[in-house]
């Protein structure tokens, strides 16, 4: 019987902290983040299909989102500014991420790898799904920035500005992103009492 380390790596995702170079009022790990991105990606795909003639599988979008940070089980979270401020560094980080994704893939029994390759290895993810997961990833980070700011953490002010600009670009050819934010954003920052009141 083949023994696999794949699940053991996945189960370590709660140990990997996000926003490592920044002060955070509320700590976040990549397991929490990946779950949130999966929920958002699923919603985005459903919205696209329902309102904008899309044909994506919401379940596949959610599954890809669940695994989109799998490389960080080996590399940990790399701050966005560190990763993208220098094109040469970005190129090398991308190489490292793919190597880590391939290590995770090869930790699976061989008959399972063909199924998991387009889920785990970002260069193998279908471009439509990759873009919707990227949009979900940005939305998740944007909501996090707003949450931190609401607790008086000014460290996230520049993050919010950067993410808003990126989301504006996504809105140009992804109307589901604008629909999502118009529909869901406001209630993400209210009290539980307000949520319960508005549900009635």
Short mmCIF file of C-alpha atoms in Angstrom, two decimals:
data_model
loop_
_atom_site.label_atom_id
_atom_site.label_comp_id
_atom_site.label_asym_id
_atom_site.label_seq_id
_atom_site.Cartn_x
_atom_site.Cartn_y
_atom_site.Cartn_z
CA UNK A 1 0.00 0.00 0.00
CA UNK A 2 1.34 3.43 -1.02
CA UNK A 3 1.70 5.96 1.81
CA UNK A 4 1.10 9.63 0.90
CA UNK A 5 2.11 12.85 2.66
CA UNK A 6 -0.37 14.96 0.63
CA UNK A 7 -3.11 15.31 3.25
CA UNK A 8 -0.58 15.91 6.02
CA UNK A 9 0.69 18.99 4.13
CA UNK A 10 -2.86 20.25 3.56
CA UNK A 11 -3.66 19.82 7.26
CA UNK A 12 -0.74 22.14 8.08
CA UNK A 13 -2.38 25.06 6.26
CA UNK A 14 -3.79 26.52 9.53
CA UNK A 15 -0.17 26.92 10.71
CA UNK A 16 0.79 29.21 7.82
CA UNK A 17 0.11 32.83 8.76
CA UNK A 18 -0.84 35.48 6.20
CA UNK A 19 0.26 39.13 6.17
CA UNK A 20 3.52 38.19 7.85
CA UNK A 21 5.22 41.57 7.40
CA UNK A 22 2.22 43.56 8.59
CA UNK A 23 0.58 44.30 11.91
CA UNK A 24 -2.84 42.62 11.96
CA UNK A 25 -5.56 43.12 14.54
CA UNK A 26 -7.13 39.79 13.53
CA UNK A 27 -4.72 37.02 12.60
CA UNK A 28 -5.42 35.01 9.45
CA UNK A 29 -3.98 31.73 8.16
CA UNK A 30 -4.02 30.24 4.68
CA UNK A 31 -6.64 27.60 5.58
CA UNK A 32 -9.10 30.35 6.58
CA UNK A 33 -8.17 32.40 3.53
CA UNK A 34 -8.51 29.45 1.13
CA UNK A 35 -11.96 28.60 2.49
CA UNK A 36 -13.08 32.21 2.06
CA UNK A 37 -11.69 32.38 -1.48
CA UNK A 38 -13.48 29.12 -2.33
CA UNK A 39 -16.82 30.52 -1.11
CA UNK A 40 -16.30 33.74 -3.07
CA UNK A 41 -15.17 31.92 -6.23
CA UNK A 42 -18.22 29.66 -6.04
CA UNK A 43 -20.50 32.71 -5.70
CA UNK A 44 -18.77 34.52 -8.57
CA UNK A 45 -19.23 31.51 -10.88
CA UNK A 46 -22.91 31.16 -9.92
CA UNK A 47 -23.45 34.89 -10.52
CA UNK A 48 -21.72 34.71 -13.90
CA UNK A 49 -23.86 31.74 -14.95
CA UNK A 50 -27.12 33.20 -13.64
CA UNK A 51 -26.81 36.81 -14.80
CA UNK A 52 -24.09 37.00 -17.46
CA UNK A 53 -24.50 33.85 -19.60
CA UNK A 54 -21.55 32.03 -18.06
CA UNK A 55 -20.91 28.30 -18.29
CA UNK A 56 -18.39 27.71 -15.50
CA UNK A 57 -18.74 24.96 -12.93
CA UNK A 58 -19.07 26.70 -9.55
CA UNK A 59 -17.93 23.49 -7.84
CA UNK A 60 -14.73 23.38 -9.90
CA UNK A 61 -14.06 27.06 -9.20
CA UNK A 62 -14.43 26.39 -5.46
CA UNK A 63 -12.15 23.36 -5.58
CA UNK A 64 -9.40 25.21 -7.44
CA UNK A 65 -9.72 28.03 -4.91
CA UNK A 66 -9.32 25.61 -2.01
CA UNK A 67 -5.96 24.54 -3.42
CA UNK A 68 -4.75 27.87 -4.83
CA UNK A 69 -2.28 28.46 -1.96
CA UNK A 70 -1.01 24.87 -1.79
CA UNK A 71 2.57 25.99 -2.53
CA UNK A 72 2.54 27.94 0.75
CA UNK A 73 2.39 24.70 2.73
CA UNK A 74 6.04 24.39 1.70
CA UNK A 75 7.09 28.02 1.18
CA UNK A 76 4.87 29.88 3.68
CA UNK A 77 3.14 33.15 2.75
CA UNK A 78 5.22 35.64 0.77
CA UNK A 79 4.25 39.29 1.17
CA UNK A 80 2.77 40.80 -2.02
CA UNK A 81 5.20 43.75 -2.05
CA UNK A 82 8.19 41.46 -1.59
CA UNK A 83 6.96 39.13 -4.33
CA UNK A 84 6.04 41.70 -6.98
CA UNK A 85 8.21 44.80 -6.49
CA UNK A 86 11.05 43.38 -8.60
CA UNK A 87 10.36 41.48 -11.88
CA UNK A 88 13.43 39.27 -11.45
CA UNK A 89 12.34 38.27 -7.93
CA UNK A 90 8.77 37.69 -9.15
CA UNK A 91 10.04 35.31 -11.82
CA UNK A 92 12.07 33.34 -9.28
CA UNK A 93 9.22 33.22 -6.75
CA UNK A 94 6.92 31.86 -9.48
CA UNK A 95 9.46 29.12 -10.22
CA UNK A 96 9.62 28.21 -6.53
CA UNK A 97 5.83 28.13 -6.29
CA UNK A 98 5.54 25.77 -9.24
CA UNK A 99 8.21 23.49 -7.78
CA UNK A 100 6.28 23.40 -4.49
CA UNK A 101 3.00 22.70 -6.33
CA UNK A 102 4.65 19.85 -8.22
CA UNK A 103 6.04 18.44 -4.97
CA UNK A 104 2.51 18.43 -3.54
CA UNK A 105 1.20 16.80 -6.72
CA UNK A 106 3.89 14.09 -6.65
CA UNK A 107 3.11 13.32 -3.02
CA UNK A 108 -0.16 11.80 -4.25
CA UNK A 109 -0.44 8.20 -5.45
CA UNK A 110 0.34 8.24 -9.17
CA UNK A 111 -3.18 7.25 -10.38
CA UNK A 112 -4.58 10.39 -8.68
CA UNK A 113 -2.14 12.89 -10.16
CA UNK A 114 -3.85 13.43 -13.49
CA UNK A 115 -7.04 14.51 -11.70
CA UNK A 116 -5.22 16.83 -9.30
CA UNK A 117 -2.71 18.41 -11.71
CA UNK A 118 -5.14 21.04 -13.13
CA UNK A 119 -6.28 21.81 -9.57
CA UNK A 120 -2.90 22.13 -7.82
CA UNK A 121 -0.43 23.36 -10.44
CA UNK A 122 -1.34 26.95 -11.27
CA UNK A 123 0.23 26.86 -14.74
CA UNK A 124 -2.12 23.98 -15.56
CA UNK A 125 -5.34 25.63 -14.30
CA UNK A 126 -7.81 26.57 -17.04
CA UNK A 127 -7.51 30.33 -17.69
CA UNK A 128 -11.21 31.11 -17.05
CA UNK A 129 -11.08 29.39 -13.66
CA UNK A 130 -7.71 30.92 -12.85
CA UNK A 131 -9.10 34.41 -13.44
CA UNK A 132 -12.22 33.88 -11.36
CA UNK A 133 -10.14 32.47 -8.48
CA UNK A 134 -7.78 35.44 -8.78
CA UNK A 135 -10.76 37.80 -8.56
CA UNK A 136 -11.99 35.90 -5.49
CA UNK A 137 -8.51 36.10 -3.97
CA UNK A 138 -8.44 39.88 -4.45
CA UNK A 139 -11.94 40.28 -3.01
CA UNK A 140 -10.96 38.23 0.05
CA UNK A 141 -7.89 40.41 0.62
CA UNK A 142 -9.95 43.58 0.03
CA UNK A 143 -12.51 42.51 2.64
CA UNK A 144 -9.65 41.73 5.03
CA UNK A 145 -8.15 45.19 4.49
CA UNK A 146 -11.51 46.85 5.16
CA UNK A 147 -11.96 44.77 8.30
CA UNK A 148 -8.54 45.75 9.64
CA UNK A 149 -9.19 49.42 8.86
CA UNK A 150 -12.53 49.24 10.70
CA UNK A 151 -10.53 48.29 13.82
CA UNK A 152 -8.31 51.35 13.39
CA UNK A 153 -5.39 49.56 11.74
CA UNK A 154 -4.05 52.15 9.27
CA UNK A 155 -1.40 49.69 8.10
CA UNK A 156 -3.98 48.30 5.66
CA UNK A 157 -4.98 51.65 4.11
CA UNK A 158 -2.49 51.39 1.25
CA UNK A 159 -3.46 47.73 0.76
CA UNK A 160 -7.09 48.73 0.29
CA UNK A 161 -6.13 51.39 -2.27
CA UNK A 162 -4.01 48.94 -4.26
CA UNK A 163 -6.68 46.23 -4.20
CA UNK A 164 -9.45 48.64 -5.22
CA UNK A 165 -7.44 49.62 -8.29
CA UNK A 166 -6.91 45.96 -9.19
CA UNK A 167 -10.60 45.14 -8.69
CA UNK A 168 -11.58 48.04 -10.96
CA UNK A 169 -9.57 46.38 -13.73
CA UNK A 170 -11.31 43.05 -13.12
CA UNK A 171 -14.73 44.73 -13.26
CA UNK A 172 -14.09 45.81 -16.85
CA UNK A 173 -14.55 42.32 -18.27
CA UNK A 174 -16.00 40.49 -15.26
CA UNK A 175 -19.36 42.08 -14.42
CA UNK A 176 -19.88 39.40 -11.78
CA UNK A 177 -17.19 41.12 -9.68
CA UNK A 178 -19.13 44.40 -9.61
CA UNK A 179 -22.36 42.49 -8.93
CA UNK A 180 -20.72 40.59 -6.07
CA UNK A 181 -19.39 43.71 -4.36
CA UNK A 182 -22.64 45.63 -4.82
CA UNK A 183 -24.60 42.71 -3.35
CA UNK A 184 -22.41 41.46 -0.50
CA UNK A 185 -19.74 43.96 0.53
CA UNK A 186 -21.79 46.29 2.72
CA UNK A 187 -22.98 43.65 5.17
CA UNK A 188 -19.49 42.24 5.71
CA UNK A 189 -18.72 45.12 8.08
CA UNK A 190 -21.77 45.36 10.31
CA UNK A 191 -22.53 43.92 13.75
CA UNK A 192 -24.29 40.60 14.26
CA UNK A 193 -27.29 42.53 15.61
CA UNK A 194 -27.46 44.52 12.39
CA UNK A 195 -27.15 41.33 10.33
CA UNK A 196 -30.01 39.70 12.20
CA UNK A 197 -32.13 42.85 11.88
CA UNK A 198 -31.55 43.08 8.12
CA UNK A 199 -32.38 39.40 7.64
CA UNK A 200 -35.88 40.24 8.85
#
